[in-house]
Amino acid sequence: MTTAQESTGETAADDRKVAVISGGSKGLGRALVERLLEEGWRVATFCRAQNDFTRTIAEDRPDAFFWAAADLGEPQSLRTFARSVTERFGRIDLLVNNAGVLHQELFLTTAPKQIDALITKNLTAPIMLTQACARVMTRGGGGTVVNISSINAIRGYRGVTAYAAAKAGLDGFTRSLARELGAFNIRVNSLVPGFFDSDMTAEVTSTNRERIQRRTPLGRLGNVDEIADAVLFLTSSRSSFVTGQSLVIDGGITC
Ligand SMILES: NC(=O)c1ccc[n+]([C@@H]2O[C@H](COP(=O)([O-])OP(=O)(O)OC[C@H]3O[C@@H](n4cnc5c(N)ncnc54)[C@H](OP(=O)(O)O)[C@@H]3O)[C@@H](O)[C@H]2O)c1
């Protein structure tokens, strides 16, 4: 992991809760960073490179925001990231495994290296990060984990087999981990979004977009705030008796 670009600021000695959001520079991750900061959390995030958003927040809110470069393709480096967060903020109360990577290609022509990379980035990396963060949560008396899955985990779509396998794996991980961590007062849930507007869906062709809209009872793609609302529900006391579940937020496309 590269730490040279870590945002600067004083080590906070306060008791505000700490959220770790992977991939907080854009899309859903960025919405979660903004909304959790607004709600008074301290927030730590990583992605591969700083952008204007993370740079500005790091400058404006050094007491409450921590960014470091890390790559899902190197899952072991995420332990170093979790250690840096703990050194900086002293605790971890929430982990949202948000960062994900989509590569669309038909299965029969996908190179083994590509399959391996998709499983590593979308499944192994969040599992490793969860282990590092959950150990810290157990020492703090509890916490919450939300894994961002996809409707690709529960419905078949052409061209996304390895991504779908990884996301389905994440849902299985959620259920079994909830069994293990309930005794530590840690809740673990999956959020299963349908299509929503972000960089990830920016390349959807207009034909495919129309097809998605036609098949969606609500007649449109979602927006990041609607997905963030559901994540925040799973992180809040309003879901205090919910664990081991997968919550589908998709405008009805899978119903
Ligand atoms: N958009 C959809 O329609 C949709 C539907 C279902 C599920 N999802 C899931 O929702 C989550 C968020 O999606 P999104 O659409 O908000 O994605 P996005 O806009 O593409 O943002 C992805 C974030 O992850 C980071 N990231 C990407 N590759 C990374 C890597 N190798 N290492 C570290 N960070 C990396 C990106 O920053 P850098 O590129 O700078 O590293 C960025 O911060 C993902 O798990 C996705 O699979 C999305």
Tab-separated table of N, CA, C and O in Angstrom, residues 112-164:
chain	number	residue	atom	x	y	z
A	112	PRO	N	-8.026	-16.341	-17.784
A	112	PRO	CA	-7.965	-16.768	-16.378
A	112	PRO	C	-7.452	-15.655	-15.449
A	112	PRO	O	-7.931	-15.505	-14.327
A	113	LYS	N	-6.509	-14.857	-15.939
A	113	LYS	CA	-5.954	-13.770	-15.132
A	113	LYS	C	-7.051	-12.748	-14.769
A	113	LYS	O	-7.082	-12.225	-13.654
A	114	GLN	N	-7.920	-12.486	-15.730
A	114	GLN	CA	-9.013	-11.538	-15.511
A	114	GLN	C	-10.013	-12.100	-14.482
A	114	GLN	O	-10.484	-11.380	-13.593
A	115	ILE	N	-10.307	-13.389	-14.614
A	115	ILE	CA	-11.224	-14.036	-13.657
A	115	ILE	C	-10.639	-13.936	-12.246
A	115	ILE	O	-11.315	-13.565	-11.287
A	116	ASP	N	-9.352	-14.260	-12.157
A	116	ASP	CA	-8.664	-14.219	-10.869
A	116	ASP	C	-8.715	-12.808	-10.270
A	116	ASP	O	-9.003	-12.626	-9.081
A	117	ALA	N	-8.479	-11.809	-11.113
A	117	ALA	CA	-8.480	-10.416	-10.624
A	117	ALA	C	-9.875	-10.015	-10.129
A	117	ALA	O	-10.013	-9.336	-9.092
A	118	LEU	N	-10.905	-10.431	-10.851
A	118	LEU	CA	-12.271	-10.055	-10.442
A	118	LEU	C	-12.644	-10.686	-9.102
A	118	LEU	O	-13.283	-10.046	-8.254
A	119	ILE	N	-12.238	-11.947	-8.900
A	119	ILE	CA	-12.537	-12.609	-7.623
A	119	ILE	C	-11.715	-11.972	-6.496
A	119	ILE	O	-12.215	-11.727	-5.391
A	120	THR	N	-10.455	-11.678	-6.784
A	120	THR	CA	-9.599	-11.059	-5.761
A	120	THR	C	-10.167	-9.710	-5.320
A	120	THR	O	-10.307	-9.426	-4.118
A	121	LYS	N	-10.499	-8.855	-6.294
A	121	LYS	CA	-10.912	-7.484	-5.961
A	121	LYS	C	-12.315	-7.412	-5.364
A	121	LYS	O	-12.584	-6.574	-4.498
A	122	ASN	N	-13.212	-8.291	-5.845
A	122	ASN	CA	-14.612	-8.189	-5.389
A	122	ASN	C	-14.958	-9.114	-4.228
A	122	ASN	O	-16.005	-8.966	-3.618
A	123	LEU	N	-14.076	-10.089	-3.933
A	123	LEU	CA	-14.404	-11.028	-2.852
A	123	LEU	C	-13.270	-11.176	-1.826
A	123	LEU	O	-13.485	-10.920	-0.631
A	124	THR	N	-12.074	-11.548	-2.288
A	124	THR	CA	-10.981	-11.747	-1.318
A	124	THR	C	-10.674	-10.448	-0.579
A	124	THR	O	-10.505	-10.450	0.654
A	125	ALA	N	-10.605	-9.342	-1.319
A	125	ALA	CA	-10.230	-8.061	-0.689
A	125	ALA	C	-11.231	-7.653	0.402
A	125	ALA	O	-10.813	-7.354	1.536
A	126	PRO	N	-12.545	-7.646	0.116
A	126	PRO	CA	-13.463	-7.293	1.212
A	126	PRO	C	-13.416	-8.255	2.400
A	126	PRO	O	-13.563	-7.845	3.558
A	127	ILE	N	-13.168	-9.548	2.125
A	127	ILE	CA	-13.064	-10.502	3.242
A	127	ILE	C	-11.862	-10.149	4.125
A	127	ILE	O	-11.960	-10.114	5.360
A	128	MET	N	-10.725	-9.876	3.495
A	128	MET	CA	-9.511	-9.525	4.264
A	128	MET	C	-9.712	-8.241	5.052
A	128	MET	O	-9.310	-8.138	6.216
A	129	LEU	N	-10.316	-7.251	4.408
A	129	LEU	CA	-10.534	-5.966	5.088
A	129	LEU	C	-11.496	-6.151	6.265
A	129	LEU	O	-11.299	-5.581	7.341
A	130	THR	N	-12.508	-6.984	6.061
A	130	THR	CA	-13.469	-7.226	7.136
A	130	THR	C	-12.788	-7.861	8.335
A	130	THR	O	-13.045	-7.483	9.491
A	131	GLN	N	-11.895	-8.833	8.073
A	131	GLN	CA	-11.228	-9.488	9.208
A	131	GLN	C	-10.430	-8.471	10.025
A	131	GLN	O	-10.506	-8.441	11.262
A	132	ALA	N	-9.694	-7.615	9.297
A	132	ALA	CA	-8.868	-6.613	10.004
A	132	ALA	C	-9.748	-5.645	10.797
A	132	ALA	O	-9.437	-5.315	11.953
A	133	CYS	N	-10.847	-5.201	10.197
A	133	CYS	CA	-11.709	-4.219	10.887
A	133	CYS	C	-12.521	-4.876	12.013
A	133	CYS	O	-12.710	-4.282	13.082
A	134	ALA	N	-12.997	-6.098	11.785
A	134	ALA	CA	-13.830	-6.757	12.804
A	134	ALA	C	-13.032	-7.033	14.077
A	134	ALA	O	-13.573	-6.973	15.186
A	135	ARG	N	-11.741	-7.328	13.910
A	135	ARG	CA	-10.905	-7.538	15.110
A	135	ARG	C	-10.870	-6.273	15.958
A	135	ARG	O	-10.928	-6.336	17.193
A	136	VAL	N	-10.802	-5.127	15.304
A	136	VAL	CA	-10.803	-3.851	16.032
A	136	VAL	C	-12.183	-3.638	16.675
A	136	VAL	O	-12.286	-3.199	17.827
A	137	MET	N	-13.248	-3.953	15.926
A	137	MET	CA	-14.612	-3.786	16.470
A	137	MET	C	-14.823	-4.625	17.733
A	137	MET	O	-15.456	-4.173	18.683
A	138	THR	N	-14.289	-5.854	17.738
A	138	THR	CA	-14.496	-6.707	18.922
A	138	THR	C	-13.881	-6.055	20.157
A	138	THR	O	-14.439	-6.139	21.249
A	139	ARG	N	-12.747	-5.377	19.956
A	139	ARG	CA	-12.093	-4.716	21.097
A	139	ARG	C	-12.869	-3.490	21.555
A	139	ARG	O	-12.776	-3.070	22.709
A	140	GLY	N	-13.701	-2.922	20.641
A	140	GLY	CA	-14.465	-1.715	20.975
A	140	GLY	C	-15.881	-2.022	21.440
A	140	GLY	O	-16.679	-1.103	21.625
A	141	GLY	N	-16.238	-3.293	21.524
A	141	GLY	CA	-17.563	-3.645	22.051
A	141	GLY	C	-18.640	-3.855	20.998
A	141	GLY	O	-19.799	-4.108	21.332
A	142	GLY	N	-18.295	-3.774	19.717
A	142	GLY	CA	-19.287	-4.071	18.687
A	142	GLY	C	-19.110	-3.222	17.446
A	142	GLY	O	-18.158	-2.441	17.347
A	143	GLY	N	-20.037	-3.386	16.508
A	143	GLY	CA	-19.953	-2.613	15.278
A	143	GLY	C	-20.903	-3.148	14.226
A	143	GLY	O	-21.758	-3.997	14.505
A	144	THR	N	-20.719	-2.643	13.012
A	144	THR	CA	-21.596	-3.016	11.899
A	144	THR	C	-20.765	-3.175	10.631
A	144	THR	O	-19.864	-2.375	10.376
A	145	VAL	N	-21.092	-4.204	9.850
A	145	VAL	CA	-20.462	-4.412	8.548
A	145	VAL	C	-21.566	-4.446	7.497
A	145	VAL	O	-22.577	-5.132	7.685
A	146	VAL	N	-21.394	-3.683	6.435
A	146	VAL	CA	-22.322	-3.752	5.298
A	146	VAL	C	-21.510	-4.082	4.049
A	146	VAL	O	-20.577	-3.355	3.698
A	147	ASN	N	-21.864	-5.178	3.402
A	147	ASN	CA	-21.197	-5.579	2.168
A	147	ASN	C	-22.052	-5.172	0.977
A	147	ASN	O	-23.239	-5.538	0.919
A	148	ILE	N	-21.472	-4.420	0.052
A	148	ILE	CA	-22.246	-4.000	-1.120
A	148	ILE	C	-22.141	-5.087	-2.187
A	148	ILE	O	-21.094	-5.294	-2.804
A	149	SER	N	-23.245	-5.786	-2.364
A	149	SER	CA	-23.331	-6.881	-3.319
A	149	SER	C	-23.895	-6.341	-4.633
A	149	SER	O	-23.618	-5.199	-5.026
A	150	SER	N	-24.717	-7.124	-5.310
A	150	SER	CA	-25.315	-6.692	-6.584
A	150	SER	C	-26.430	-7.661	-6.922
A	150	SER	O	-26.381	-8.838	-6.540
A	151	ILE	N	-27.405	-7.183	-7.715
A	151	ILE	CA	-28.440	-8.120	-8.175
A	151	ILE	C	-27.838	-9.179	-9.099
A	151	ILE	O	-28.458	-10.202	-9.334
A	152	ASN	N	-26.607	-8.942	-9.584
A	152	ASN	CA	-25.936	-9.990	-10.362
A	152	ASN	C	-25.709	-11.245	-9.511
A	152	ASN	O	-25.484	-12.337	-10.054
A	153	ALA	N	-25.735	-11.099	-8.200
A	153	ALA	CA	-25.556	-12.246	-7.303
A	153	ALA	C	-26.811	-13.122	-7.247
A	153	ALA	O	-26.730	-14.294	-6.880
A	154	ILE	N	-27.953	-12.545	-7.610
A	154	ILE	CA	-29.208	-13.292	-7.424
A	154	ILE	C	-29.988	-13.515	-8.722
A	154	ILE	O	-30.979	-14.231	-8.737
A	155	ARG	N	-29.553	-12.905	-9.822
A	155	ARG	CA	-30.167	-13.115	-11.135
A	155	ARG	C	-29.065	-13.269	-12.173
A	155	ARG	O	-28.021	-12.628	-12.059
A	156	GLY	N	-29.313	-14.076	-13.191
A	156	GLY	CA	-28.303	-14.275	-14.228
A	156	GLY	C	-28.291	-13.152	-15.258
A	156	GLY	O	-29.351	-12.708	-15.713
A	157	TYR	N	-27.104	-12.680	-15.574
A	157	TYR	CA	-26.916	-11.696	-16.649
A	157	TYR	C	-25.709	-12.134	-17.462
A	157	TYR	O	-24.690	-12.572	-16.896
A	158	ARG	N	-25.772	-12.000	-18.781
A	158	ARG	CA	-24.632	-12.365	-19.636
A	158	ARG	C	-23.468	-11.405	-19.413
A	158	ARG	O	-23.673	-10.226	-19.175
A	159	GLY	N	-22.257	-11.936	-19.497
A	159	GLY	CA	-21.066	-11.082	-19.530
A	159	GLY	C	-20.511	-10.695	-18.173
A	159	GLY	O	-19.550	-9.923	-18.111
A	160	VAL	N	-21.108	-11.204	-17.096
A	160	VAL	CA	-20.636	-10.788	-15.762
A	160	VAL	C	-20.419	-11.981	-14.826
A	160	VAL	O	-20.568	-11.865	-13.611
A	161	THR	N	-20.045	-13.132	-15.380
A	161	THR	CA	-20.026	-14.361	-14.573
A	161	THR	C	-19.103	-14.288	-13.352
A	161	THR	O	-19.513	-14.639	-12.241
A	162	ALA	N	-17.863	-13.832	-13.551
A	162	ALA	CA	-16.923	-13.824	-12.418
A	162	ALA	C	-17.342	-12.779	-11.380
A	162	ALA	O	-17.287	-13.023	-10.165
A	163	TYR	N	-17.779	-11.614	-11.860
A	163	TYR	CA	-18.282	-10.561	-10.959
A	163	TYR	C	-19.482	-11.102	-10.168
A	163	TYR	O	-19.558	-10.931	-8.936
A	164	ALA	N	-20.410	-11.786	-10.856
A	164	ALA	CA	-21.597	-12.338	-10.193
A	164	ALA	C	-21.206	-13.378	-9.150
A	164	ALA	O	-21.761	-13.415	-8.042
